[in-house]
Amino acid sequence: MQTLNIGWEGMAIGMLLMLIPFCYLWYIKSRLFKPTLWATVRMCVQLFLMGVYFRYLFQWNNPWVNTLWVLVMILVAAYTFIERTGLRRKVLLLPMFVALAVSAFSIGFYFLVLVLGMDNPFDARYFIPIMGLLLGNMLTVNVVALSTYYRSLQREQQLYYYLLGNGATHFESTRSFLCEAIEKSFSPCIANMTVLGIVSMPGTMIGQILGGSDPDVAIKYQIMIVVITLASSLLSVVMTIRLAALRSFDKYQILQSHFVYKEDKYNEMDMF
């Protein structure tokens, strides 16, 4: 089956579609105009650069180089996550890095070794894209979950201390906040799962079919990708909140005053 390629002329014509959001956001004088413009430019530059270094990574195909690159991806993801939440970096960076790393490597290797049956799970052509896919989904979910968790905890501090003062454990006192965070962050994921194949066509499956893969193979990959992204995202949320609690609460389970939102950060929750 012939694979259709997108030429530079086609790319230029396709990018003209971005004039629709650009013009409208500029017309209504929305604050999203500059962020959207900057995000588009940054996306294009980063993806083209990714194509360049992916070519070299695939040629080298060295397990140590591939692992080092994934660790760099995790560090960048953790830093980006903290910037989006507006929480203090010194408290959250290490818990976030550890949670993302453990979740990505454990679920990623499970998929590569047990599901795909790969003898070399460090093969750059599979290892790096799968890790990048997991990190991208974990980042979005964690931003919503952790922001919701600590905003709810700050808003309902009296309820938290009331439960704590009446003999409840830290987990029992924060369980309602944890549930709210997970429900708010995963509701869009669950909603998307219910309409896959009927209302929406997932990007991974479309990409494989356009690339010449058999539809049955593309469907199997898509199902497993939904499964591993959901599992890794939930694992990373639980680990991040648990590890962050070690730094944000003292030995008496009192929320530390230094663990607060930066006042100059806008509310990223409105962006999701």
JSON list of C-alpha atoms in Angstrom, two decimals, residues 1 97 102 258:
[
{"chain": "A", "resi": 1, "resn": "MET", "atom": "CA", "xyz": [0.00, 0.00, 0.00]},
{"chain": "A", "resi": 97, "resn": "PHE", "atom": "CA", "xyz": [10.33, 13.51, 38.72]},
{"chain": "A", "resi": 102, "resn": "VAL", "atom": "CA", "xyz": [8.59, 5.13, 38.04]},
{"chain": "A", "resi": 258, "resn": "HIS", "atom": "CA", "xyz": [5.54, 27.46, 52.44]}
]
